[in-house]
Amino acid sequence: MTLFRHAPWLAVVLLLAACGGRQAPQPVRFFAEGMPERLSDWNVVYLAEGRLRLNARVEPYDLDTALFTDYSHKLRTVWMPEDEAARYQPDGTLDFPVGTILSKTFYYPRGPGGTVQRSDDDGPDADGGLTLARTRLVETRLLVHRAAGWVALPYVWNAEQTEARLARTGDLVAMTLSRADGGQQALEYMVPDENQCAGCHSTDLTSRKVFPIGPKARHLNHVFAHADGAANQLRHWQEIGYLTGVPQGELPRNADWKDPAEPLDARARAYLDINCGHCHSEKGAARTSGMWLDAGTRDPLRLGRCKLPIAAGQGTGNRPHDIVPGAPDESILTYRMESDDPGVMMPELGRSLVHEEGVALIREWIAAMDAEECGT
């Protein structure tokens, strides 16, 4: 099991005197209403000396297994008002107080000739934040917890990398990915609009309320290199006053899908949970499909084993079952993951490229199942 997810890096702002050449930023500002035009209006992150930095009390975090978004890297942060804390939940999203700001900055390491690198997400720089000379910032998404509920706000960084502005209707950012083998790959990176953000984050089809997806106990339960030393994220949040009610003893945990030391089934289930489970669940938008891929589902039929599709249309690829044990080439799940056709691919949003490594994992998982002849 991988204990240290990222190299150590400074998680809070160092407020230096004016003689040091860096002016301290204003505190984080929470907007109880309205839609500020600029990301800098919030003061969650700020630019100084060619770097993207975190403001005071803005805590970075990461997930055991993260959602795939066209090979982008992600800097995730949480900020809560003074004397406020989230409450621990064993299954769902942590119960964050009103006033919470979650941010997720999507970026790529710069490659040769104006390209960006297609590489594993190894986190921000070891010495703190993100160095702009080495980084292409694309977008920063905010989830803001107001009195009436959560609001999703997407901000797109300009070409000069000096500001991100609200993009309520979304955006397309053209880039070229440089592969490790020397090849290149065109990318039309899609920034979701407000409705698409809300669609993914409406994890309960009945209420249609927006909730965070990532910060659940099972995604956060691992050691992370914080500014004051490496520690379990859930325990650390409790120590700094950002989380209450964490029980003693063993806590729920998802596997790291990239860690070959983890069991194959645990890796595959973790990957499907974060990439598909928020929709494919008992309450999610895809619940009518009958295929539930969240971590809590154990029924083999619900997981797709020898299950006939429901209203999948062209998304079946003329394959009769969601998962045919022992036969990934006959399974609808792999067909949809391998597609980049908007009318076929799964997930429907959040990617334009095929996640080759993720597909390989799910193919291996299905191939390792005891072969079974599925009936009609």
Short mmCIF file of C-alpha atoms in Angstrom, two decimals:
data_model
loop_
_atom_site.label_atom_id
_atom_site.label_comp_id
_atom_site.label_asym_id
_atom_site.label_seq_id
_atom_site.Cartn_x
_atom_site.Cartn_y
_atom_site.Cartn_z
CA MET A 1 0.00 0.00 0.00
CA THR A 2 1.31 3.46 -0.87
CA LEU A 3 1.64 5.48 2.33
CA PHE A 4 2.78 8.83 0.95
CA ARG A 5 0.68 10.05 -1.90
CA HIS A 6 2.67 13.18 -2.71
CA ALA A 7 6.01 14.72 -1.88
CA PRO A 8 5.87 17.19 1.04
CA TRP A 9 4.84 20.69 0.12
CA LEU A 10 3.83 23.80 1.96
CA ALA A 11 0.07 23.91 2.45
CA VAL A 12 -0.42 27.38 3.90
CA VAL A 13 0.68 30.86 2.94
CA LEU A 14 3.89 32.20 4.43
CA LEU A 15 3.05 35.77 5.32
CA LEU A 16 6.30 37.63 4.85
CA ALA A 17 7.13 41.24 5.64
CA ALA A 18 7.04 43.76 2.84
CA CYS A 19 10.84 43.80 2.72
CA GLY A 20 10.72 40.18 1.64
CA GLY A 21 9.09 41.20 -1.63
CA ARG A 22 5.74 39.46 -1.17
CA GLN A 23 2.65 41.27 -0.01
CA ALA A 24 0.33 39.28 2.19
CA PRO A 25 -3.04 38.65 0.48
CA GLN A 26 -6.38 39.62 1.90
CA PRO A 27 -8.14 36.85 3.85
CA VAL A 28 -10.36 34.32 2.09
CA ARG A 29 -13.68 35.94 1.28
CA PHE A 30 -16.92 33.99 1.35
CA PHE A 31 -19.75 35.33 -0.81
CA ALA A 32 -23.11 34.36 0.68
CA GLU A 33 -24.80 35.26 -2.61
CA GLY A 34 -23.97 36.34 -6.13
CA MET A 35 -21.45 35.01 -8.62
CA PRO A 36 -18.14 36.86 -8.47
CA GLU A 37 -16.62 37.35 -11.89
CA ARG A 38 -13.04 36.60 -10.91
CA LEU A 39 -11.52 33.70 -9.00
CA SER A 40 -9.26 36.19 -7.22
CA ASP A 41 -12.34 37.77 -5.62
CA TRP A 42 -12.53 34.74 -3.31
CA ASN A 43 -8.83 34.89 -2.27
CA VAL A 44 -8.65 31.12 -1.86
CA VAL A 45 -5.57 30.94 -4.07
CA TYR A 46 -3.38 33.80 -5.21
CA LEU A 47 -0.46 34.48 -7.52
CA ALA A 48 2.91 35.66 -6.20
CA GLU A 49 6.44 35.47 -7.60
CA GLY A 50 5.43 33.26 -10.49
CA ARG A 51 3.57 30.76 -8.34
CA LEU A 52 0.01 29.81 -7.47
CA ARG A 53 -0.20 29.77 -3.66
CA LEU A 54 -2.79 28.91 -1.02
CA ASN A 55 -4.15 31.49 1.36
CA ALA A 56 -4.11 31.08 5.14
CA ARG A 57 -6.16 28.14 6.51
CA VAL A 58 -6.71 26.76 2.99
CA GLU A 59 -5.92 23.07 3.38
CA PRO A 60 -4.86 20.87 0.45
CA TYR A 61 -6.07 17.30 0.23
CA ASP A 62 -6.21 14.42 -2.22
CA LEU A 63 -8.14 11.20 -2.80
CA ASP A 64 -7.05 7.55 -2.70
CA THR A 65 -8.46 7.13 -6.19
CA ALA A 66 -9.40 10.22 -8.17
CA LEU A 67 -11.83 10.93 -10.98
CA PHE A 68 -10.26 10.82 -14.45
CA THR A 69 -10.42 14.12 -16.34
CA ASP A 70 -8.41 13.88 -19.58
CA TYR A 71 -5.12 13.24 -17.74
CA SER A 72 -5.28 16.58 -15.94
CA HIS A 73 -3.62 17.04 -12.58
CA LYS A 74 -5.64 18.48 -9.70
CA LEU A 75 -4.96 20.66 -6.71
CA ARG A 76 -7.82 20.22 -4.24
CA THR A 77 -8.37 22.51 -1.25
CA VAL A 78 -10.86 23.06 1.55
CA TRP A 79 -11.50 26.20 3.59
CA MET A 80 -13.98 26.71 6.42
CA PRO A 81 -14.82 29.76 8.51
CA GLU A 82 -13.19 30.21 11.91
CA ASP A 83 -14.62 27.93 14.62
CA GLU A 84 -16.55 25.85 12.07
CA ALA A 85 -15.93 22.18 11.26
CA ALA A 86 -17.32 19.40 9.11
CA ARG A 87 -18.95 16.40 10.76
CA TYR A 88 -17.72 12.90 10.02
CA GLN A 89 -19.99 10.63 7.97
CA PRO A 90 -19.08 6.95 7.52
CA ASP A 91 -20.59 6.58 4.03
CA GLY A 92 -21.56 9.79 2.29
CA THR A 93 -19.88 13.16 1.87
CA LEU A 94 -18.62 14.77 5.05
CA ASP A 95 -21.20 17.17 6.48
CA PHE A 96 -19.58 20.55 5.76
CA PRO A 97 -20.83 23.73 7.46
CA VAL A 98 -22.33 26.67 5.63
CA GLY A 99 -19.44 28.89 4.57
CA THR A 100 -17.25 26.06 3.27
CA ILE A 101 -15.35 26.62 0.03
CA LEU A 102 -13.98 23.59 -1.83
CA SER A 103 -11.68 24.30 -4.76
CA LYS A 104 -10.22 22.08 -7.45
CA THR A 105 -7.65 23.52 -9.84
CA PHE A 106 -7.08 21.50 -13.03
CA TYR A 107 -3.63 21.85 -14.57
CA TYR A 108 -1.01 20.10 -16.70
CA PRO A 109 2.79 20.04 -16.54
CA ARG A 110 4.18 21.97 -19.51
CA GLY A 111 5.74 19.90 -22.30
CA PRO A 112 7.98 20.73 -25.26
CA GLY A 113 6.91 23.12 -28.00
CA GLY A 114 3.85 24.53 -26.28
CA THR A 115 2.39 21.11 -25.47
CA VAL A 116 1.31 19.80 -22.08
CA GLN A 117 2.43 16.48 -20.67
CA ARG A 118 0.24 13.44 -20.36
CA SER A 119 1.42 12.00 -17.07
CA ASP A 120 0.30 10.64 -13.71
CA ASP A 121 -0.95 13.17 -11.20
CA ASP A 122 1.86 13.43 -8.67
CA GLY A 123 0.59 16.55 -6.96
CA PRO A 124 1.87 20.12 -6.74
CA ASP A 125 5.50 21.13 -6.40
CA ALA A 126 7.43 19.74 -3.46
CA ASP A 127 8.35 23.21 -2.19
CA GLY A 128 4.84 24.64 -2.22
CA GLY A 129 2.05 25.48 -4.65
CA LEU A 130 2.42 25.42 -8.41
CA THR A 131 5.23 27.02 -10.41
CA LEU A 132 3.70 28.69 -13.45
CA ALA A 133 6.81 28.26 -15.59
CA ARG A 134 6.26 24.51 -15.33
CA THR A 135 2.46 24.47 -15.18
CA ARG A 136 -0.45 25.22 -17.49
CA LEU A 137 -3.46 26.22 -15.40
CA VAL A 138 -6.75 25.38 -17.11
CA GLU A 139 -9.64 25.89 -14.72
CA THR A 140 -10.54 26.15 -11.05
CA ARG A 141 -13.92 24.89 -9.91
CA LEU A 142 -15.44 26.08 -6.67
CA LEU A 143 -18.12 24.34 -4.65
CA VAL A 144 -19.53 26.88 -2.21
CA HIS A 145 -21.83 25.92 0.64
CA ARG A 146 -24.41 28.67 1.08
CA ALA A 147 -27.45 28.71 3.35
CA ALA A 148 -29.68 27.44 0.52
CA GLY A 149 -27.24 24.66 -0.45
CA TRP A 150 -24.14 24.05 -2.52
CA VAL A 151 -23.37 26.14 -5.61
CA ALA A 152 -20.92 25.09 -8.35
CA LEU A 153 -18.87 27.82 -10.04
CA PRO A 154 -16.36 27.09 -12.86
CA TYR A 155 -13.52 29.60 -13.48
CA VAL A 156 -11.28 29.41 -16.58
CA TRP A 157 -7.69 30.67 -16.51
CA ASN A 158 -6.65 33.13 -19.20
CA ALA A 159 -3.78 32.52 -21.63
CA GLU A 160 -1.53 34.86 -19.63
CA GLN A 161 -2.14 32.72 -16.50
CA THR A 162 -2.89 35.85 -14.49
CA GLU A 163 -6.59 35.38 -13.67
CA ALA A 164 -9.44 32.91 -13.93
CA ARG A 165 -12.88 34.22 -14.86
CA LEU A 166 -16.32 32.78 -14.33
CA ALA A 167 -17.45 30.63 -17.27
CA ARG A 168 -21.12 29.94 -16.56
CA THR A 169 -21.64 28.55 -20.07
CA GLY A 170 -18.50 26.42 -19.98
CA ASP A 171 -15.60 26.52 -22.40
CA LEU A 172 -13.42 24.45 -24.72
CA VAL A 173 -9.66 24.71 -24.32
CA ALA A 174 -7.57 23.30 -27.17
CA MET A 175 -4.28 21.71 -26.15
CA THR A 176 -1.83 19.08 -27.35
CA LEU A 177 -0.73 16.30 -25.02
CA SER A 178 2.82 14.99 -25.20
CA ARG A 179 3.00 11.28 -24.47
CA ALA A 180 5.87 9.52 -22.74
CA ASP A 181 6.62 7.61 -25.96
CA GLY A 182 7.24 10.89 -27.80
CA GLY A 183 3.89 10.95 -29.58
CA GLN A 184 1.34 13.73 -29.39
CA GLN A 185 -2.41 13.72 -28.89
CA ALA A 186 -4.89 16.50 -29.62
CA LEU A 187 -7.17 17.46 -26.74
CA GLU A 188 -10.32 19.57 -26.67
CA TYR A 189 -10.57 20.03 -22.92
CA MET A 190 -14.16 20.71 -21.92
CA VAL A 191 -14.93 23.03 -19.03
CA PRO A 192 -18.45 22.11 -17.90
CA ASP A 193 -21.16 24.75 -17.71
CA GLU A 194 -23.13 25.43 -14.54
CA ASN A 195 -25.85 22.91 -15.39
CA GLN A 196 -23.32 20.17 -16.17
CA CYS A 197 -21.53 20.84 -12.90
CA ALA A 198 -24.82 20.60 -11.05
CA GLY A 199 -25.82 17.48 -13.02
CA CYS A 200 -22.78 15.50 -11.90
CA HIS A 201 -22.98 16.76 -8.33
CA SER A 202 -26.70 16.04 -7.95
CA THR A 203 -26.07 12.66 -6.37
CA ASP A 204 -29.72 12.25 -5.35
CA LEU A 205 -32.06 12.18 -8.36
CA THR A 206 -35.09 12.89 -6.17
CA SER A 207 -33.88 16.03 -4.42
CA ARG A 208 -31.51 17.14 -7.21
CA LYS A 209 -29.47 18.97 -4.59
CA VAL A 210 -25.79 19.58 -5.31
CA PHE A 211 -23.23 17.88 -3.07
CA PRO A 212 -19.46 17.35 -3.20
CA ILE A 213 -18.40 13.96 -4.55
CA GLY A 214 -14.78 13.50 -3.51
CA PRO A 215 -14.49 14.36 0.20
CA LYS A 216 -15.89 11.17 1.68
CA ALA A 217 -14.19 9.26 4.48
CA ARG A 218 -13.32 6.32 2.24
CA HIS A 219 -11.57 8.62 -0.27
CA LEU A 220 -9.63 10.62 2.34
CA ASN A 221 -8.47 7.82 4.63
CA HIS A 222 -4.74 7.75 3.85
CA VAL A 223 -1.51 9.46 4.84
CA PHE A 224 -0.85 12.84 3.22
CA ALA A 225 2.19 15.11 3.52
CA HIS A 226 0.75 18.16 5.29
CA ALA A 227 2.67 21.33 6.03
CA ASP A 228 3.30 20.22 9.60
CA GLY A 229 4.17 16.62 8.76
CA ALA A 230 2.73 13.47 7.25
CA ALA A 231 -0.50 12.27 8.82
CA ASN A 232 -3.76 10.55 8.03
CA GLN A 233 -5.98 13.18 6.40
CA LEU A 234 -9.06 12.48 8.50
CA ARG A 235 -7.06 12.58 11.75
CA HIS A 236 -5.25 15.72 10.61
CA TRP A 237 -8.48 17.53 9.79
CA GLN A 238 -9.73 16.61 13.24
CA GLU A 239 -6.55 17.95 14.87
CA ILE A 240 -6.72 21.33 13.12
CA GLY A 241 -10.41 21.75 13.92
CA TYR A 242 -11.77 21.06 10.42
CA LEU A 243 -13.53 17.77 11.30
CA THR A 244 -15.43 16.42 14.31
CA GLY A 245 -16.73 13.00 15.28
CA VAL A 246 -14.03 10.82 13.73
CA PRO A 247 -14.35 7.45 15.50
CA GLN A 248 -11.41 5.53 16.86
CA GLY A 249 -10.40 2.31 15.20
CA GLU A 250 -10.54 1.29 11.58
CA LEU A 251 -12.18 3.69 9.15
CA PRO A 252 -13.64 3.00 5.68
CA ARG A 253 -11.07 3.17 2.93
CA ASN A 254 -10.97 2.83 -0.85
CA ALA A 255 -7.94 1.37 -2.58
CA ASP A 256 -5.50 3.30 -4.75
CA TRP A 257 -6.36 2.02 -8.22
CA LYS A 258 -2.76 2.49 -9.42
CA ASP A 259 -1.17 0.48 -6.61
CA PRO A 260 -0.39 -3.08 -7.83
CA ALA A 261 0.06 -4.20 -4.23
CA GLU A 262 -3.66 -3.69 -3.64
CA PRO A 263 -6.12 -6.50 -4.55
CA LEU A 264 -7.38 -6.26 -8.13
CA ASP A 265 -11.04 -6.29 -7.06
CA ALA A 266 -10.47 -3.45 -4.57
CA ARG A 267 -8.64 -1.36 -7.18
CA ALA A 268 -11.35 -1.85 -9.81
CA ARG A 269 -14.19 -1.15 -7.36
CA ALA A 270 -12.44 2.04 -6.17
CA TYR A 271 -12.02 3.21 -9.76
CA LEU A 272 -15.68 2.56 -10.60
CA ASP A 273 -16.83 4.13 -7.33
CA ILE A 274 -15.19 7.52 -7.95
CA ASN A 275 -15.73 7.64 -11.71
CA CYS A 276 -19.22 6.14 -11.94
CA GLY A 277 -20.71 5.57 -8.49
CA HIS A 278 -22.07 9.08 -7.91
CA CYS A 279 -24.51 8.51 -10.81
CA HIS A 280 -24.74 4.72 -10.84
CA SER A 281 -26.14 4.25 -7.35
CA GLU A 282 -29.43 3.62 -5.60
CA LYS A 283 -30.18 7.38 -5.53
CA GLY A 284 -28.08 8.70 -8.41
CA ALA A 285 -29.09 10.01 -11.82
CA ALA A 286 -28.34 6.63 -13.46
CA ARG A 287 -30.24 4.56 -10.90
CA THR A 288 -32.82 3.59 -13.53
CA SER A 289 -30.07 1.74 -15.43
CA GLY A 290 -30.15 -0.89 -12.70
CA MET A 291 -26.34 -0.92 -12.64
CA TRP A 292 -24.97 0.47 -9.41
CA LEU A 293 -21.21 0.94 -9.20
CA ASP A 294 -20.79 2.73 -5.87
CA ALA A 295 -18.64 1.23 -3.13
CA GLY A 296 -21.59 0.01 -1.06
CA THR A 297 -23.15 -2.19 -3.74
CA ARG A 298 -22.44 -5.91 -3.29
CA ASP A 299 -25.19 -7.62 -5.32
CA PRO A 300 -23.40 -9.13 -8.37
CA LEU A 301 -26.39 -8.44 -10.62
CA ARG A 302 -26.55 -4.79 -9.53
CA LEU A 303 -22.85 -4.55 -10.31
CA GLY A 304 -23.64 -5.63 -13.86
CA ARG A 305 -22.66 -9.29 -13.78
CA CYS A 306 -24.76 -10.99 -16.48
CA LYS A 307 -27.21 -8.07 -16.30
CA LEU A 308 -29.23 -7.13 -19.37
CA PRO A 309 -29.04 -3.40 -20.21
CA ILE A 310 -31.99 -1.06 -19.73
CA ALA A 311 -32.56 1.57 -22.45
CA ALA A 312 -28.87 1.82 -23.34
CA GLY A 313 -29.55 2.22 -27.09
CA GLN A 314 -26.43 2.48 -29.23
CA GLY A 315 -24.40 2.39 -26.02
CA THR A 316 -24.54 -1.40 -25.95
CA GLY A 317 -22.31 -1.94 -28.98
CA ASN A 318 -24.59 -4.93 -29.70
CA ARG A 319 -23.25 -6.61 -26.58
CA PRO A 320 -26.01 -8.31 -24.58
CA HIS A 321 -24.81 -7.85 -20.97
CA ASP A 322 -23.22 -5.11 -18.89
CA ILE A 323 -20.50 -7.48 -17.66
CA VAL A 324 -19.83 -10.94 -19.04
CA PRO A 325 -17.57 -12.57 -16.45
CA GLY A 326 -14.24 -13.62 -17.97
CA ALA A 327 -15.01 -11.77 -21.24
CA PRO A 328 -14.21 -8.04 -21.33
CA ASP A 329 -14.62 -7.98 -25.13
CA GLU A 330 -18.25 -9.05 -24.71
CA SER A 331 -19.08 -6.58 -21.92
CA ILE A 332 -20.96 -3.31 -22.43
CA LEU A 333 -19.01 -1.67 -19.60
CA THR A 334 -15.69 -1.88 -21.42
CA TYR A 335 -17.28 -0.90 -24.73
CA ARG A 336 -18.56 2.36 -23.29
CA MET A 337 -15.33 3.11 -21.43
CA GLU A 338 -13.31 2.55 -24.62
CA SER A 339 -15.46 4.94 -26.66
CA ASP A 340 -15.00 8.68 -27.17
CA ASP A 341 -18.31 9.02 -29.01
CA PRO A 342 -20.49 11.43 -26.94
CA GLY A 343 -23.52 9.24 -27.61
CA VAL A 344 -21.83 6.11 -26.32
CA MET A 345 -19.06 6.89 -23.86
CA MET A 346 -19.20 6.62 -20.12
CA PRO A 347 -18.82 8.74 -18.14
CA GLU A 348 -20.85 11.08 -20.34
CA LEU A 349 -19.19 14.22 -18.96
CA GLY A 350 -15.76 15.10 -17.71
CA ARG A 351 -13.67 13.54 -20.45
CA SER A 352 -13.09 13.65 -24.18
CA LEU A 353 -10.26 11.10 -24.21
CA VAL A 354 -10.26 7.41 -23.37
CA HIS A 355 -8.53 6.64 -20.09
CA GLU A 356 -6.34 3.86 -21.44
CA GLU A 357 -4.94 2.80 -18.07
CA GLY A 358 -8.36 2.80 -16.44
CA VAL A 359 -9.82 0.70 -19.25
CA ALA A 360 -6.93 -1.76 -18.90
CA LEU A 361 -7.70 -2.13 -15.18
CA ILE A 362 -11.41 -2.85 -15.73
CA ARG A 363 -10.61 -5.26 -18.55
CA GLU A 364 -8.21 -7.12 -16.25
CA TRP A 365 -10.85 -7.18 -13.50
CA ILE A 366 -13.53 -8.66 -15.78
CA ALA A 367 -11.09 -11.14 -17.32
CA ALA A 368 -10.15 -12.38 -13.84
CA MET A 369 -13.77 -13.20 -12.96
CA ASP A 370 -14.78 -16.84 -13.08
CA ALA A 371 -16.16 -17.33 -16.57
CA GLU A 372 -19.91 -17.60 -16.71
CA GLU A 373 -22.35 -18.19 -19.56
CA CYS A 374 -24.90 -15.39 -19.28
CA GLY A 375 -28.44 -16.24 -20.27
CA THR A 376 -30.79 -14.03 -22.27
#
